[in-house]
Short mmCIF file of N, CA and C in Angstrom, two decimals:
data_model
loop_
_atom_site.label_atom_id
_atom_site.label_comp_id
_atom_site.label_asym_id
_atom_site.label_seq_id
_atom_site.Cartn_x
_atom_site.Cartn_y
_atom_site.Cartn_z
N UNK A 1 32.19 -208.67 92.49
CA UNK A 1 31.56 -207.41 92.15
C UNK A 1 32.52 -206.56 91.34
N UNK A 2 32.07 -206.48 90.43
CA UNK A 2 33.14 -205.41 89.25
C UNK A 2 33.29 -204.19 89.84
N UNK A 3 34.15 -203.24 89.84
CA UNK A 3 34.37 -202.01 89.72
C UNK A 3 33.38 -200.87 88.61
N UNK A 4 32.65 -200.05 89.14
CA UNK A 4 32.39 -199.20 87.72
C UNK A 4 33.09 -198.00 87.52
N UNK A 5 33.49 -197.65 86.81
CA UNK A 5 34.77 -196.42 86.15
C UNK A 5 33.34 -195.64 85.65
N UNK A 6 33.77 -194.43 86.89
CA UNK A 6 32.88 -193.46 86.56
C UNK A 6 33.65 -192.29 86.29
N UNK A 7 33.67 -191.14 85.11
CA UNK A 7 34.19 -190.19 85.27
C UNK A 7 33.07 -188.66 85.19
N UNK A 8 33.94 -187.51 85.84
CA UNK A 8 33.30 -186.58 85.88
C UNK A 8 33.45 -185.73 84.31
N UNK A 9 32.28 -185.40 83.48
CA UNK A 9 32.69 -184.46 82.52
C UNK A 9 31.86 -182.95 82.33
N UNK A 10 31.43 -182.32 81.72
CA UNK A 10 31.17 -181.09 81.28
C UNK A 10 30.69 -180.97 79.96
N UNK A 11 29.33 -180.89 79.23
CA UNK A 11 29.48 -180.89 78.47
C UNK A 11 28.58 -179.38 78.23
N UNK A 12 29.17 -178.88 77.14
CA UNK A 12 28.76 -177.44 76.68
C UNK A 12 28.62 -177.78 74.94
N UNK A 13 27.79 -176.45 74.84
CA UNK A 13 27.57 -176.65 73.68
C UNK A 13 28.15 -175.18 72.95
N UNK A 14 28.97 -175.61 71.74
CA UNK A 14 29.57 -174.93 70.85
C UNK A 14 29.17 -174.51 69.47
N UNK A 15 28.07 -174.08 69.02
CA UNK A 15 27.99 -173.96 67.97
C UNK A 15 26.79 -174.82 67.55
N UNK A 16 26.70 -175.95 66.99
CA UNK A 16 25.65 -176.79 66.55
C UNK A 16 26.64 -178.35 67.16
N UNK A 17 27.61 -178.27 67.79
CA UNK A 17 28.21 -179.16 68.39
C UNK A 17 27.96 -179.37 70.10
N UNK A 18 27.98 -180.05 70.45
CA UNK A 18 28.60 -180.31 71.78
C UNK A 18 29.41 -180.72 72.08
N UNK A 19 30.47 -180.19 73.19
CA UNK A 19 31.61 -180.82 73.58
C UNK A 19 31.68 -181.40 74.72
N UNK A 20 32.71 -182.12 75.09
CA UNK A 20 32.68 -182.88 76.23
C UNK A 20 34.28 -182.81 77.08
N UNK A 21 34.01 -181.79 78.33
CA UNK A 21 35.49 -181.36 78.60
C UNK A 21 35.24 -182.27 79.93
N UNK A 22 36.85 -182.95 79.89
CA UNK A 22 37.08 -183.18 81.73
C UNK A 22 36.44 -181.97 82.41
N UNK A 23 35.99 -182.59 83.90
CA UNK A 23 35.89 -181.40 84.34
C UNK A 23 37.29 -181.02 85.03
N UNK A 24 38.20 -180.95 85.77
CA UNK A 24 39.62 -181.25 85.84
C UNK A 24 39.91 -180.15 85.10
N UNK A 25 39.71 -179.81 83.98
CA UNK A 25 40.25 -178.84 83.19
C UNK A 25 39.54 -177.41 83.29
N UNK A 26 38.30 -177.67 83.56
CA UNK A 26 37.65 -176.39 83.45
C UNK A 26 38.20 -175.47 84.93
N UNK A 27 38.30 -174.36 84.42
CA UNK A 27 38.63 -172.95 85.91
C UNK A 27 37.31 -172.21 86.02
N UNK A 28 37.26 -171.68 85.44
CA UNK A 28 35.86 -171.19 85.65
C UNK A 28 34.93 -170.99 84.18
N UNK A 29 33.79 -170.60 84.93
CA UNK A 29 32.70 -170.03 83.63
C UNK A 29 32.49 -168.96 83.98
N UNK A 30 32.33 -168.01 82.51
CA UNK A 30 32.01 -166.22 82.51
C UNK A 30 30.86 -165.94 82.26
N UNK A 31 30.87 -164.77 82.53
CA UNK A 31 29.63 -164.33 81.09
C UNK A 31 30.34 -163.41 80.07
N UNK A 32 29.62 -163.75 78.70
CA UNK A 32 30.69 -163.09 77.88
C UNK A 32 30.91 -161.35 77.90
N UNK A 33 31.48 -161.76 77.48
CA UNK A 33 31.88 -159.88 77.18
C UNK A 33 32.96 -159.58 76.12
N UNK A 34 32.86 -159.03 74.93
CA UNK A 34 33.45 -158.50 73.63
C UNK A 34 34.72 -158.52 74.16
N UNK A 35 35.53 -159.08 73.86
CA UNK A 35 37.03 -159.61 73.63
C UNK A 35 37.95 -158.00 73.21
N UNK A 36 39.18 -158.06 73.83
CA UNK A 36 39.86 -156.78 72.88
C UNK A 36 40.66 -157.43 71.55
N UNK A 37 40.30 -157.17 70.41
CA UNK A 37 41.12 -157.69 69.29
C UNK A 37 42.28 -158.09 69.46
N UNK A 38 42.40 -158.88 68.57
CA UNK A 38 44.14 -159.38 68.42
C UNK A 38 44.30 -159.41 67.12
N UNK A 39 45.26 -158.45 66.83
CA UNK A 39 45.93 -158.32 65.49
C UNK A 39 46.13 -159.38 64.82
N UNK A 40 45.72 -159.56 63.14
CA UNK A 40 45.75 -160.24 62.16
C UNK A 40 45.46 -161.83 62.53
N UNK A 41 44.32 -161.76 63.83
CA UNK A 41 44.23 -163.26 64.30
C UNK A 41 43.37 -163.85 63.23
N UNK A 42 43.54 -165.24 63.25
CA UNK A 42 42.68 -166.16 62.09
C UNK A 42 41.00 -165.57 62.96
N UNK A 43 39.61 -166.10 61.96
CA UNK A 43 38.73 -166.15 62.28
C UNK A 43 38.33 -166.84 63.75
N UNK A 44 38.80 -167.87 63.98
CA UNK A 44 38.58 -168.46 65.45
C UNK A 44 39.14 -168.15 66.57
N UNK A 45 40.05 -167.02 66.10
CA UNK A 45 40.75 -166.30 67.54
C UNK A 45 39.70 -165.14 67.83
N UNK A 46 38.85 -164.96 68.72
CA UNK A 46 38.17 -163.95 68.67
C UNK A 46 38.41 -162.57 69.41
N UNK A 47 39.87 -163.18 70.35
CA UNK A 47 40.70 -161.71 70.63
C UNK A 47 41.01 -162.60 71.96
N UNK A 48 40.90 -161.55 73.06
CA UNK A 48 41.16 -161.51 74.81
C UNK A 48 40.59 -161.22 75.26
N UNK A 49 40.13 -161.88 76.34
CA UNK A 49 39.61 -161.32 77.21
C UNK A 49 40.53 -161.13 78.66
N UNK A 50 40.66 -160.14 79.54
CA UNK A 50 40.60 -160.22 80.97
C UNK A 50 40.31 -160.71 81.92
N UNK A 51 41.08 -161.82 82.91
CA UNK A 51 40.85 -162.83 83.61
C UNK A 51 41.40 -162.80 84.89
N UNK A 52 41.29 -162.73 86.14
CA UNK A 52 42.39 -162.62 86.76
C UNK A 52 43.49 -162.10 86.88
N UNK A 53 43.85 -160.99 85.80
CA UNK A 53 45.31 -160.68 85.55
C UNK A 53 45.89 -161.01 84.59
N UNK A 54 45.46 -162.03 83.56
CA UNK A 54 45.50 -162.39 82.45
C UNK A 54 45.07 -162.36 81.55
N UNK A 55 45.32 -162.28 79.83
CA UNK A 55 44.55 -162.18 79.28
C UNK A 55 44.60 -163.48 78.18
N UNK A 56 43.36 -163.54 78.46
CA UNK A 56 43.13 -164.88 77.65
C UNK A 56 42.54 -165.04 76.33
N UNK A 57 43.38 -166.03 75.34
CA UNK A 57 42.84 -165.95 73.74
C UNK A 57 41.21 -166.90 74.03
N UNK A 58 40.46 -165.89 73.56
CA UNK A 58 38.97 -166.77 73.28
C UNK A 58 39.02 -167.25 71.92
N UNK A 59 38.67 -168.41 72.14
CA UNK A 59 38.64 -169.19 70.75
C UNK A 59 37.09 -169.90 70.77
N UNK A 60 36.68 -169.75 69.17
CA UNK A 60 35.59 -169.57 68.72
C UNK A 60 35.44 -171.66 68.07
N UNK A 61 35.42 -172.65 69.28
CA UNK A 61 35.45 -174.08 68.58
C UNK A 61 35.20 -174.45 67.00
N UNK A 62 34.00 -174.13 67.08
CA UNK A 62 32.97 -174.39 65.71
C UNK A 62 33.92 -173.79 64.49
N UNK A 63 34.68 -172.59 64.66
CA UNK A 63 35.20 -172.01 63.34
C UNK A 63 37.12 -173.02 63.26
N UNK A 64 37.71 -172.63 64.40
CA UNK A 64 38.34 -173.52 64.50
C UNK A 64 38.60 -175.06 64.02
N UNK A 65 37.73 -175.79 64.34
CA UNK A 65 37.34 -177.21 63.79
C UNK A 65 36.71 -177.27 62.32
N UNK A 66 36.34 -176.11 62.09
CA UNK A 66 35.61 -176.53 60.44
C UNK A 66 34.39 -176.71 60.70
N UNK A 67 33.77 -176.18 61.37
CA UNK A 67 32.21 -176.83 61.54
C UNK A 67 31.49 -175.98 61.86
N UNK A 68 31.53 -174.93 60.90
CA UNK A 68 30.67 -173.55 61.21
C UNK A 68 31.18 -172.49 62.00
N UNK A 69 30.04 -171.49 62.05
CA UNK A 69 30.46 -170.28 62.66
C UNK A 69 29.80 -170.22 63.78
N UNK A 70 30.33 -169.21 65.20
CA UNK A 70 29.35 -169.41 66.17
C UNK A 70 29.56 -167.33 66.37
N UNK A 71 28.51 -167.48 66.91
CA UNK A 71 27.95 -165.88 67.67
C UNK A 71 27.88 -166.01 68.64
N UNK A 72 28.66 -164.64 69.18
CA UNK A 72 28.69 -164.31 70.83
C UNK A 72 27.31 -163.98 70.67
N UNK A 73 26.54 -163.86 71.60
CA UNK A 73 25.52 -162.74 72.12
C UNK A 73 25.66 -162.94 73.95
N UNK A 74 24.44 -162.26 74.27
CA UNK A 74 24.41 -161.94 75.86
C UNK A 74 24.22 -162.92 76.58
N UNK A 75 23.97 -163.84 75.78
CA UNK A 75 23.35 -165.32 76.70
C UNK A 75 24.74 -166.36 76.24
N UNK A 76 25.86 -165.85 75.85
CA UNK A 76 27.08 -167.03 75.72
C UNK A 76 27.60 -166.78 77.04
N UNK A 77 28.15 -167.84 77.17
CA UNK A 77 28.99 -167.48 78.48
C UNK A 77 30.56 -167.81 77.53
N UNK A 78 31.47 -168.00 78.33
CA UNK A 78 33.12 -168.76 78.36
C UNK A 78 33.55 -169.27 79.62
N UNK A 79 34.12 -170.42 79.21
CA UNK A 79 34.69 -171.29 79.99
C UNK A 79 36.38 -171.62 79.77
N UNK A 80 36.61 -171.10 80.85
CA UNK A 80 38.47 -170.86 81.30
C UNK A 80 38.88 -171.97 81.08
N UNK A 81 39.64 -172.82 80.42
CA UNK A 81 40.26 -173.94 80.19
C UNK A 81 41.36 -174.05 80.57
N UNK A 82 42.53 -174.84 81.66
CA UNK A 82 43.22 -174.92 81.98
C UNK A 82 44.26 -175.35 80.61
N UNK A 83 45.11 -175.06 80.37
CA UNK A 83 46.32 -175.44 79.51
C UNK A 83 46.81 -176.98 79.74
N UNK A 84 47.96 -177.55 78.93
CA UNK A 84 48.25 -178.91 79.52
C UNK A 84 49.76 -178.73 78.72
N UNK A 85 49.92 -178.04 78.21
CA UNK A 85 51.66 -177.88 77.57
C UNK A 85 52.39 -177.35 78.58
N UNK A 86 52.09 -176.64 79.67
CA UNK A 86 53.29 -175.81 80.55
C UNK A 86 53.90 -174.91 79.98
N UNK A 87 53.03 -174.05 79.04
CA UNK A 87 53.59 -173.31 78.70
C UNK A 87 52.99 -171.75 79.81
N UNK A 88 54.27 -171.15 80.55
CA UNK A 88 53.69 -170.19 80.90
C UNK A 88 53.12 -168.73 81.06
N UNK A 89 53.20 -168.88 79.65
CA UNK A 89 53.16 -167.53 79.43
C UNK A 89 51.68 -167.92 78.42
N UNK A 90 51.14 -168.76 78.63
CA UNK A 90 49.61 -169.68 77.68
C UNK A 90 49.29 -170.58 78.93
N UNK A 91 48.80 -170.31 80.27
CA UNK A 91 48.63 -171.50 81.41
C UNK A 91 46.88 -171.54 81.28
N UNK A 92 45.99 -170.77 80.65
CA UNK A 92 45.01 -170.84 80.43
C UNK A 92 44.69 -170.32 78.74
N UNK A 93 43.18 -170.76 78.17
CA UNK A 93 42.20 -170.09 77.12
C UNK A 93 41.28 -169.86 77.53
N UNK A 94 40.12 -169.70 76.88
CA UNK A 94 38.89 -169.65 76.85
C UNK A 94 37.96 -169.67 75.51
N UNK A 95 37.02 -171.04 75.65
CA UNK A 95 35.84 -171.19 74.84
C UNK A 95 34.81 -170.12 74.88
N UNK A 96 34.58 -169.74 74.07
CA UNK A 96 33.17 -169.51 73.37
C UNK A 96 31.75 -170.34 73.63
N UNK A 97 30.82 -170.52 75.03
CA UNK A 97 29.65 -171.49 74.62
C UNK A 97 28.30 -170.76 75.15
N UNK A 98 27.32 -171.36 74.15
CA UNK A 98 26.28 -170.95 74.68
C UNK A 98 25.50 -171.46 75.49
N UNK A 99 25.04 -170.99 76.24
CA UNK A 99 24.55 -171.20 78.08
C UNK A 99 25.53 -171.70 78.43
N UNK A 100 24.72 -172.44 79.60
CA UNK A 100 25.35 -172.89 80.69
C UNK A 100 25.79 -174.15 80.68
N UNK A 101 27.66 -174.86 81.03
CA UNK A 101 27.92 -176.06 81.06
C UNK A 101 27.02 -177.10 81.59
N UNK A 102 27.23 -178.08 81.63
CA UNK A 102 25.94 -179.14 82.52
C UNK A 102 26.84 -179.66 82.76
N UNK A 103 27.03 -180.35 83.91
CA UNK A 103 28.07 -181.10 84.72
C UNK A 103 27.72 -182.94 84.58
N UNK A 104 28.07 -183.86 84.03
CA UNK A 104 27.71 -184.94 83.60
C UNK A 104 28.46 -186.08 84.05
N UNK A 105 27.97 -186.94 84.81
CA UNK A 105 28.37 -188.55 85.43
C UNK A 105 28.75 -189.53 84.05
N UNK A 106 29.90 -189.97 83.67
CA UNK A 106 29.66 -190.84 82.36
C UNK A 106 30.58 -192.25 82.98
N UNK A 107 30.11 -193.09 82.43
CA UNK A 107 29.98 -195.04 83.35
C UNK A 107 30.64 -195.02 81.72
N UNK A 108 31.50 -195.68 81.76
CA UNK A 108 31.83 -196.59 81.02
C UNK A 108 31.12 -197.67 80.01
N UNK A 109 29.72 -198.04 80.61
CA UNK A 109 28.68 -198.63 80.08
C UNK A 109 27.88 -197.54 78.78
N UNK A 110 27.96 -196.35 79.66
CA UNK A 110 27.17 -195.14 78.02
C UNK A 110 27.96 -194.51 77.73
N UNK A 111 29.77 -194.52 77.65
CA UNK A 111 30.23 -193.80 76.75
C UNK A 111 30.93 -194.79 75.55
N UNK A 112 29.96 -194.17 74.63
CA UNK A 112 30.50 -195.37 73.77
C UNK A 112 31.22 -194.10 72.71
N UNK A 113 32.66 -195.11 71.86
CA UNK A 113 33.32 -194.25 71.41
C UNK A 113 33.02 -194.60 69.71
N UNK A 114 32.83 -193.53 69.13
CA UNK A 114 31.75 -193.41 67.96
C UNK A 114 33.05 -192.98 66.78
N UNK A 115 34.31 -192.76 67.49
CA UNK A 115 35.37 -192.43 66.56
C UNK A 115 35.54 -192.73 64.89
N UNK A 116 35.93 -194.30 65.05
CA UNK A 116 35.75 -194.78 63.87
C UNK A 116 34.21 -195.70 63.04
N UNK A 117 33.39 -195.45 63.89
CA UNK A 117 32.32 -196.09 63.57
C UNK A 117 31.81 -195.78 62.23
N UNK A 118 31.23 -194.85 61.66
CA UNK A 118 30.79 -194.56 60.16
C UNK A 118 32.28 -194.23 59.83
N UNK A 119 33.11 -194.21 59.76
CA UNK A 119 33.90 -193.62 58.85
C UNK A 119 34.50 -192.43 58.56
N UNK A 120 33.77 -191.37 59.02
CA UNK A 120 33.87 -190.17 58.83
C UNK A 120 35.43 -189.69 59.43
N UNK A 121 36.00 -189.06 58.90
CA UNK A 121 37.26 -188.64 59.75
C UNK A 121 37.03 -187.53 60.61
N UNK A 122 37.66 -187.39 61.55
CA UNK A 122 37.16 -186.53 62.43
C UNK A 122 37.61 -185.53 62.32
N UNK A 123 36.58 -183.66 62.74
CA UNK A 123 37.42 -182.55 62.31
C UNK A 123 38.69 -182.43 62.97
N UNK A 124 39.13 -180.98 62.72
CA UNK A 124 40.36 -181.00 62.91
C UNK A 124 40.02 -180.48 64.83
N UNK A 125 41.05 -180.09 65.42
CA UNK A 125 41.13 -180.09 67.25
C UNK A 125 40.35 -181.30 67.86
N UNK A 126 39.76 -181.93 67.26
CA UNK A 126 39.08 -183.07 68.11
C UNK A 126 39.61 -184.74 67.99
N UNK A 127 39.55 -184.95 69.17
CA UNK A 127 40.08 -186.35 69.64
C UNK A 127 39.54 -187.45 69.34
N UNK A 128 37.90 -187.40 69.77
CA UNK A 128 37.13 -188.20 69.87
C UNK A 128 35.63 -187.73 69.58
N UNK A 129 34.90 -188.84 69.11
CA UNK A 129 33.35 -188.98 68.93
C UNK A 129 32.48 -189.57 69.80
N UNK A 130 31.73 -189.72 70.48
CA UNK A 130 31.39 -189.92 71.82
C UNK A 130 29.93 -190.16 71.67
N UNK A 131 29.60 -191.06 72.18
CA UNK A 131 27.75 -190.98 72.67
C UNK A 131 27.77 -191.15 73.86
N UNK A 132 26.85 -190.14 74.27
CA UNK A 132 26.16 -190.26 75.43
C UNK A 132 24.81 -190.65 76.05
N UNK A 133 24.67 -191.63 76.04
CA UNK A 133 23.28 -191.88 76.11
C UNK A 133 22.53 -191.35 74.62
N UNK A 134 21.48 -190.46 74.04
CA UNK A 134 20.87 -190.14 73.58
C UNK A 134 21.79 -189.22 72.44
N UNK A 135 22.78 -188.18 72.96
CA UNK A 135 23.43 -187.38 72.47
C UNK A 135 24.97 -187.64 71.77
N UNK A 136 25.28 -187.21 71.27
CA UNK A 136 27.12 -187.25 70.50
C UNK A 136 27.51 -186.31 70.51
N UNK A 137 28.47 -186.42 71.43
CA UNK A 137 29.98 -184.89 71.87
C UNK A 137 31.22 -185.27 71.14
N UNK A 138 31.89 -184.35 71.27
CA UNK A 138 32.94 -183.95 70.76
C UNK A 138 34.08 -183.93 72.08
N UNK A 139 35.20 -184.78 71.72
CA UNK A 139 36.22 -184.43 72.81
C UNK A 139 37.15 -183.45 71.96
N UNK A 140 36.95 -182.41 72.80
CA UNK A 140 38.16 -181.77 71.66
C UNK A 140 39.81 -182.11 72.28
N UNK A 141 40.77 -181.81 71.37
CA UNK A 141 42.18 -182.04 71.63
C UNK A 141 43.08 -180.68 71.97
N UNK A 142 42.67 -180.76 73.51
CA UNK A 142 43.33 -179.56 74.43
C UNK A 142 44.36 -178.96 73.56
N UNK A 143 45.05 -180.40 73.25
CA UNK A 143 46.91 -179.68 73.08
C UNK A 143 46.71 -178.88 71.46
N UNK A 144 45.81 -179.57 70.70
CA UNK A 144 45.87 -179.06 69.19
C UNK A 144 45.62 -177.34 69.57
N UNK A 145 44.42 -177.35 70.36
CA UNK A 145 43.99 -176.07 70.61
C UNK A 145 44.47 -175.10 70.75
N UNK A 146 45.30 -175.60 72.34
CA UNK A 146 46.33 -174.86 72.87
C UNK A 146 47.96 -174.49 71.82
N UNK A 147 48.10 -175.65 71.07
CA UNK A 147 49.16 -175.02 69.80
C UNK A 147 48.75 -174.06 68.76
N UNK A 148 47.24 -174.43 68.39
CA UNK A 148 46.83 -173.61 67.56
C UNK A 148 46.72 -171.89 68.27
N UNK A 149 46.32 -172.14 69.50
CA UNK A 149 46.35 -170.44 70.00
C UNK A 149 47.89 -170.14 69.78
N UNK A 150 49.54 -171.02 70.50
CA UNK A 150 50.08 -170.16 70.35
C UNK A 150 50.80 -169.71 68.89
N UNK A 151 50.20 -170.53 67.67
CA UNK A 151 50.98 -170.01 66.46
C UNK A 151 50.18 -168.42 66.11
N UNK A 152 48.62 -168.78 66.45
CA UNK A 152 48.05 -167.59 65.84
C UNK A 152 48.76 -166.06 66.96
N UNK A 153 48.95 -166.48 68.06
CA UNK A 153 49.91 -165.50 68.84
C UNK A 153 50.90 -164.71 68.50
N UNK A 154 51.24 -165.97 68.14
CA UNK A 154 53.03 -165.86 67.83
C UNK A 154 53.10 -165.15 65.84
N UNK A 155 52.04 -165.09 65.26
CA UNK A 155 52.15 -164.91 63.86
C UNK A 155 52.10 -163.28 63.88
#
């Protein structure tokens, strides 16, 4: 009897994308609320928000990656993303998504990896191309993310 490699993921939707986060990584989900600016940040930094005691860079995926623009409104939420550099003074972010995450079972049998399949190179923060059954997510690349918040920080 084989083993089946099941993992837990998250997938939200960003823009005209969907992504596909460990769940492992996610801290919590918000509801949004208008960010306080951050000086001379690129377009995909959409400021801070207030978290616990922290304030966290919201980053806007879709503008980030090259793949459009996304709008807050009342029905986005954000989702707290745990960090993975150790950096501590950056131990969390936060996405930009609209509604609500869906919590998702993926078998090894339906995640098929769509990376190099057509050709296409993949945008920029993302890892991987993914099908899921019916649908195609986006793995994005925590660490690109998480570097990209701290240069726009640090600029």
């Amino acid at each position: 009897m084989s083993a089946h490699h099941e993992i837990r993921g998250v997938l939200i939707r960003a823009g005209a994308t969907q992504l596909l986060l460990p769940n492992a990584t996610i801290s919590e989900v918000l509801s949004y609320s208008p960010p306080e600016a951050v000086a001379n940040a690129p377009a995909w930094l959409l400021g801070r928000l207030r978290w616990r005691g922290w304030r966290l860079p919201l980053v806007a995926f879709p503008v980030l990656s090259g793949q459009g623009e996304e709008r807050a409104d009342l029905a986005s939420k954000v989702v707290v993303l745990k960090t993975l550099g150790g950096d501590a003074r950056l131990p969390f972010f936060a996405l930009l998504t609209e509604g609500f995450p869906r919590l998702v079972t993926i078998s090894e049998d339906n995640l098929l990896d769509e990376s190099d399949g057509d050709g296409d190179a993949l945008p920029f923060a993302v890892r991987a191309r993914v099908r899921l059954n019916d649908d195609v997510a986006l793995i994005p690349d925590i660490d690109v993310i998480e570097q990209s918040v701290r240069e726009a920080l640090a600029a």
